[in-house]
Structure formats: structure tokens, C-alpha cells
């Protein structure tokens, strides 16, 4: 029987406006228009017998230069560049013609284990650097994780051996 892993602390972390939850350090790009997801319920496979489930109201795709991803999502981001710096990000529902295409999934293996995977397609003419943070079911806090730079015109795959409630891509830049 599957058990729902609900951690009350997640109401504090993931239910608040992501800009408050993850903080703003003044770096990164601003957005002209905030596009919100429709309310949804996130369900993550934890192991053979357990899963994590949480309902969300309005959560933006992009807010104050940070991109918020949940498992099962695929969308695009258009980038505004001035003086070789990223100065704006805009959500695109259809990733096919965007500057950056993102896909974040949870893969379930035959043995019951799982893997979180992020695909980043960089359609810009410059190398893309970015930072990332995540929240994890059953753990308090926000954790930094590394993302390798993505070469122009190429795709990059990142994976994690544990479920991720929310992945935040921040500080997008064209040089390190």
C-alpha cells in the first residue's frame, strides 16, 4: 500500500511565493510579465512503496529572474540580452521556438527506484551558465546543486538519484 509522505514544513517552503521562499540576492534577470501555473497536485515517487504528494495554488514559472520547475514540466524561456548580459526572461508555453527549452521529469526504473532528470536545450549563440537550488521531500531546507554550463546550440542533461519537489534555476548568465 502506498503511503503519502506529507511533511508539514513543506507548507512553509513550497507553498509560499517562490521569490520569498528562495530569496532574492539582487542578481539575475527581471521579468516583464509573471505567468502563473494553474493550481495542481504534485505527486512524486519516493521508493517502491512510498510517494510524496502536495497541492499548490498559484506558482509562477519565472519570477524575478528565477525559473521554477516541477516534475513533468516542459516549457521554453526567451532571453533578453543587452551588452552580453541576460537582463530579462520570459516564459513560453511552447518550447519549440524559445531561446532555452527545459524539460524536468521523474523516471521510474523497473526495480522501483527513481531518477529526476533535467534537459536544457541552449539555442543561444553563447554558452549558458546557471545556478540551481532544490527542495527535497522529507528534508528541511533548500539545497544548492550544480548545473554544468550548456554550450551554444547543444543540450545538457542533469540527473539526481532522489526526488525533487521544486528545482529553481537562477543567475542565468553568458559568462562565468
mmCIF file of C-alpha atoms in Angstrom:
data_model
loop_
_atom_site.group_PDB
_atom_site.id
_atom_site.type_symbol
_atom_site.label_atom_id
_atom_site.label_comp_id
_atom_site.label_asym_id
_atom_site.label_seq_id
_atom_site.Cartn_x
_atom_site.Cartn_y
_atom_site.Cartn_z
ATOM 1 C CA UNK A 1 0.000 0.000 0.000
ATOM 2 C CA UNK A 2 1.321 3.418 -0.910
ATOM 3 C CA UNK A 3 1.760 5.912 1.863
ATOM 4 C CA UNK A 4 1.600 9.614 1.238
ATOM 5 C CA UNK A 5 4.612 11.399 2.649
ATOM 6 C CA UNK A 6 3.418 14.781 3.768
ATOM 7 C CA UNK A 7 5.868 16.970 5.565
ATOM 8 C CA UNK A 8 4.225 19.934 7.257
ATOM 9 C CA UNK A 9 7.324 22.035 6.830
ATOM 10 C CA UNK A 10 6.755 21.988 3.052
ATOM 11 C CA UNK A 11 3.748 24.216 3.570
ATOM 12 C CA UNK A 12 6.251 26.819 4.707
ATOM 13 C CA UNK A 13 8.753 26.196 1.908
ATOM 14 C CA UNK A 14 6.880 25.275 -1.237
ATOM 15 C CA UNK A 15 3.502 26.873 -0.651
ATOM 16 C CA UNK A 16 4.758 30.435 -0.368
ATOM 17 C CA UNK A 17 5.631 32.680 -3.244
ATOM 18 C CA UNK A 18 8.908 31.234 -4.560
ATOM 19 C CA UNK A 19 10.633 34.614 -4.532
ATOM 20 C CA UNK A 20 10.148 34.721 -0.775
ATOM 21 C CA UNK A 21 10.984 31.058 -0.239
ATOM 22 C CA UNK A 22 14.212 31.071 -2.193
ATOM 23 C CA UNK A 23 15.133 34.670 -1.514
ATOM 24 C CA UNK A 24 16.402 37.320 -3.853
ATOM 25 C CA UNK A 25 20.041 38.235 -3.930
ATOM 26 C CA UNK A 26 19.705 41.063 -6.413
ATOM 27 C CA UNK A 27 21.374 39.018 -9.163
ATOM 28 C CA UNK A 28 19.671 37.560 -12.168
ATOM 29 C CA UNK A 29 17.212 38.870 -14.685
ATOM 30 C CA UNK A 30 13.871 40.509 -14.128
ATOM 31 C CA UNK A 31 10.693 39.512 -15.913
ATOM 32 C CA UNK A 32 8.237 41.875 -17.541
ATOM 33 C CA UNK A 33 5.242 39.611 -17.106
ATOM 34 C CA UNK A 34 4.658 36.936 -14.466
ATOM 35 C CA UNK A 35 2.837 33.843 -15.790
ATOM 36 C CA UNK A 36 1.369 31.535 -13.153
ATOM 37 C CA UNK A 37 0.650 27.818 -13.312
ATOM 38 C CA UNK A 38 -2.899 26.651 -12.792
ATOM 39 C CA UNK A 39 -3.380 25.013 -9.363
ATOM 40 C CA UNK A 40 -2.006 21.455 -9.403
ATOM 41 C CA UNK A 41 -1.111 18.471 -7.252
ATOM 42 C CA UNK A 42 2.470 17.244 -7.436
ATOM 43 C CA UNK A 43 2.952 13.515 -6.933
ATOM 44 C CA UNK A 44 6.489 12.123 -6.721
ATOM 45 C CA UNK A 45 7.615 8.522 -6.493
ATOM 46 C CA UNK A 46 9.929 8.158 -3.475
ATOM 47 C CA UNK A 47 10.608 4.407 -3.486
ATOM 48 C CA UNK A 48 8.819 1.105 -4.202
ATOM 49 C CA UNK A 49 6.119 1.742 -1.612
ATOM 50 C CA UNK A 50 6.080 5.473 -0.922
ATOM 51 C CA UNK A 51 5.233 8.662 -2.720
ATOM 52 C CA UNK A 52 5.109 12.337 -1.883
ATOM 53 C CA UNK A 53 2.065 14.431 -2.718
ATOM 54 C CA UNK A 54 1.356 18.132 -2.289
ATOM 55 C CA UNK A 55 -1.165 20.557 -3.762
ATOM 56 C CA UNK A 56 -0.169 24.016 -4.985
ATOM 57 C CA UNK A 57 -2.079 27.151 -5.854
ATOM 58 C CA UNK A 58 -0.536 29.879 -7.984
ATOM 59 C CA UNK A 59 3.191 29.374 -8.527
ATOM 60 C CA UNK A 60 4.966 31.386 -11.258
ATOM 61 C CA UNK A 61 7.076 29.751 -13.953
ATOM 62 C CA UNK A 62 9.549 32.642 -13.805
ATOM 63 C CA UNK A 63 9.805 35.237 -11.056
ATOM 64 C CA UNK A 64 12.477 37.899 -10.551
ATOM 65 C CA UNK A 65 14.950 36.164 -12.836
ATOM 66 C CA UNK A 66 14.477 32.665 -11.384
ATOM 67 C CA UNK A 67 12.884 29.723 -13.203
ATOM 68 C CA UNK A 68 10.731 27.337 -11.127
ATOM 69 C CA UNK A 69 10.371 23.728 -12.290
ATOM 70 C CA UNK A 70 8.234 20.839 -11.073
ATOM 71 C CA UNK A 71 8.367 17.232 -12.261
ATOM 72 C CA UNK A 72 6.566 16.609 -15.535
ATOM 73 C CA UNK A 73 7.018 20.111 -16.897
ATOM 74 C CA UNK A 74 8.295 21.154 -20.292
ATOM 75 C CA UNK A 75 8.386 24.796 -21.395
ATOM 76 C CA UNK A 76 10.579 27.414 -23.000
ATOM 77 C CA UNK A 77 12.296 30.583 -21.891
ATOM 78 C CA UNK A 78 13.072 33.567 -24.087
ATOM 79 C CA UNK A 79 16.079 35.622 -23.076
ATOM 80 C CA UNK A 80 16.592 39.375 -23.412
ATOM 81 C CA UNK A 81 20.316 40.150 -23.797
ATOM 82 C CA UNK A 82 21.911 43.602 -23.533
ATOM 83 C CA UNK A 83 25.666 44.244 -23.500
ATOM 84 C CA UNK A 84 26.293 40.487 -23.376
ATOM 85 C CA UNK A 85 24.235 40.144 -20.161
ATOM 86 C CA UNK A 86 20.905 38.447 -19.619
ATOM 87 C CA UNK A 87 18.555 41.211 -18.495
ATOM 88 C CA UNK A 88 15.171 39.531 -18.911
ATOM 89 C CA UNK A 89 13.478 36.131 -19.019
ATOM 90 C CA UNK A 90 10.060 35.351 -20.452
ATOM 91 C CA UNK A 91 8.026 32.145 -20.115
ATOM 92 C CA UNK A 92 6.967 30.393 -23.341
ATOM 93 C CA UNK A 93 4.412 27.596 -23.098
ATOM 94 C CA UNK A 94 5.673 26.026 -26.325
ATOM 95 C CA UNK A 95 9.415 25.364 -26.009
ATOM 96 C CA UNK A 96 9.970 24.669 -29.720
ATOM 97 C CA UNK A 97 10.849 28.229 -30.737
ATOM 98 C CA UNK A 98 12.254 29.549 -27.465
ATOM 99 C CA UNK A 99 15.860 30.504 -26.717
ATOM 100 C CA UNK A 100 16.056 27.875 -23.968
ATOM 101 C CA UNK A 101 13.927 24.720 -23.770
ATOM 102 C CA UNK A 102 13.507 22.932 -20.427
ATOM 103 C CA UNK A 103 12.112 19.511 -19.558
ATOM 104 C CA UNK A 104 12.070 18.185 -15.979
ATOM 105 C CA UNK A 105 10.941 14.598 -15.401
ATOM 106 C CA UNK A 106 10.949 11.764 -12.925
ATOM 107 C CA UNK A 107 11.863 8.384 -14.397
ATOM 108 C CA UNK A 108 10.760 5.236 -12.549
ATOM 109 C CA UNK A 109 13.024 2.219 -13.028
ATOM 110 C CA UNK A 110 11.859 -1.405 -13.100
ATOM 111 C CA UNK A 111 13.386 -2.054 -9.667
ATOM 112 C CA UNK A 112 11.186 0.695 -8.159
ATOM 113 C CA UNK A 113 13.956 3.258 -7.808
ATOM 114 C CA UNK A 114 13.623 6.667 -9.396
ATOM 115 C CA UNK A 115 15.702 9.317 -11.103
ATOM 116 C CA UNK A 116 14.991 13.021 -11.637
ATOM 117 C CA UNK A 117 16.218 14.387 -14.970
ATOM 118 C CA UNK A 118 16.550 17.912 -16.342
ATOM 119 C CA UNK A 119 17.144 18.553 -20.040
ATOM 120 C CA UNK A 120 18.322 22.036 -21.032
ATOM 121 C CA UNK A 121 18.466 22.980 -24.729
ATOM 122 C CA UNK A 122 20.532 26.124 -25.294
ATOM 123 C CA UNK A 123 19.561 27.758 -28.599
ATOM 124 C CA UNK A 124 21.542 30.909 -27.861
ATOM 125 C CA UNK A 125 24.798 31.763 -29.653
ATOM 126 C CA UNK A 126 26.668 31.930 -26.329
ATOM 127 C CA UNK A 127 27.485 29.417 -23.618
ATOM 128 C CA UNK A 128 24.838 29.426 -20.875
ATOM 129 C CA UNK A 129 25.797 29.318 -17.195
ATOM 130 C CA UNK A 130 23.277 28.923 -14.390
ATOM 131 C CA UNK A 131 22.921 28.061 -10.716
ATOM 132 C CA UNK A 132 20.327 25.764 -9.171
ATOM 133 C CA UNK A 133 18.576 25.149 -5.859
ATOM 134 C CA UNK A 134 16.104 22.462 -4.860
ATOM 135 C CA UNK A 135 13.781 21.241 -2.157
ATOM 136 C CA UNK A 136 13.608 17.531 -1.339
ATOM 137 C CA UNK A 137 10.729 15.553 0.233
ATOM 138 C CA UNK A 138 11.291 14.747 3.891
ATOM 139 C CA UNK A 139 14.165 17.202 4.337
ATOM 140 C CA UNK A 140 14.180 20.708 5.715
ATOM 141 C CA UNK A 141 15.912 23.459 3.874
ATOM 142 C CA UNK A 142 16.921 24.482 0.409
ATOM 143 C CA UNK A 143 19.859 22.731 -1.217
ATOM 144 C CA UNK A 144 22.240 24.049 -3.850
ATOM 145 C CA UNK A 145 23.069 21.749 -6.723
ATOM 146 C CA UNK A 146 25.442 22.119 -9.632
ATOM 147 C CA UNK A 147 24.458 22.501 -13.271
ATOM 148 C CA UNK A 148 27.120 22.279 -15.960
ATOM 149 C CA UNK A 149 27.316 25.133 -18.484
ATOM 150 C CA UNK A 150 25.456 24.432 -21.733
ATOM 151 C CA UNK A 151 27.317 25.098 -24.969
ATOM 152 C CA UNK A 152 25.565 27.135 -27.689
ATOM 153 C CA UNK A 153 23.268 25.071 -29.894
ATOM 154 C CA UNK A 154 23.576 21.985 -27.672
ATOM 155 C CA UNK A 155 21.598 20.172 -24.980
ATOM 156 C CA UNK A 156 22.650 19.189 -21.493
ATOM 157 C CA UNK A 157 21.243 16.533 -19.178
ATOM 158 C CA UNK A 158 21.434 16.674 -15.392
ATOM 159 C CA UNK A 159 20.154 13.919 -13.113
ATOM 160 C CA UNK A 160 19.636 13.283 -9.412
ATOM 161 C CA UNK A 161 19.044 9.920 -7.668
ATOM 162 C CA UNK A 162 16.392 11.344 -5.301
ATOM 163 C CA UNK A 163 13.017 13.035 -5.774
ATOM 164 C CA UNK A 164 12.965 16.826 -6.085
ATOM 165 C CA UNK A 165 9.888 18.796 -5.076
ATOM 166 C CA UNK A 166 10.956 22.016 -6.782
ATOM 167 C CA UNK A 167 14.019 22.888 -8.849
ATOM 168 C CA UNK A 168 14.943 26.557 -9.229
ATOM 169 C CA UNK A 169 17.302 27.759 -11.959
ATOM 170 C CA UNK A 170 18.840 31.120 -11.106
ATOM 171 C CA UNK A 171 21.579 33.569 -12.031
ATOM 172 C CA UNK A 172 21.441 32.779 -15.754
ATOM 173 C CA UNK A 173 24.462 34.344 -17.416
ATOM 174 C CA UNK A 174 26.563 34.194 -20.565
ATOM 175 C CA UNK A 175 29.951 34.229 -18.870
ATOM 176 C CA UNK A 176 31.202 32.845 -15.605
#
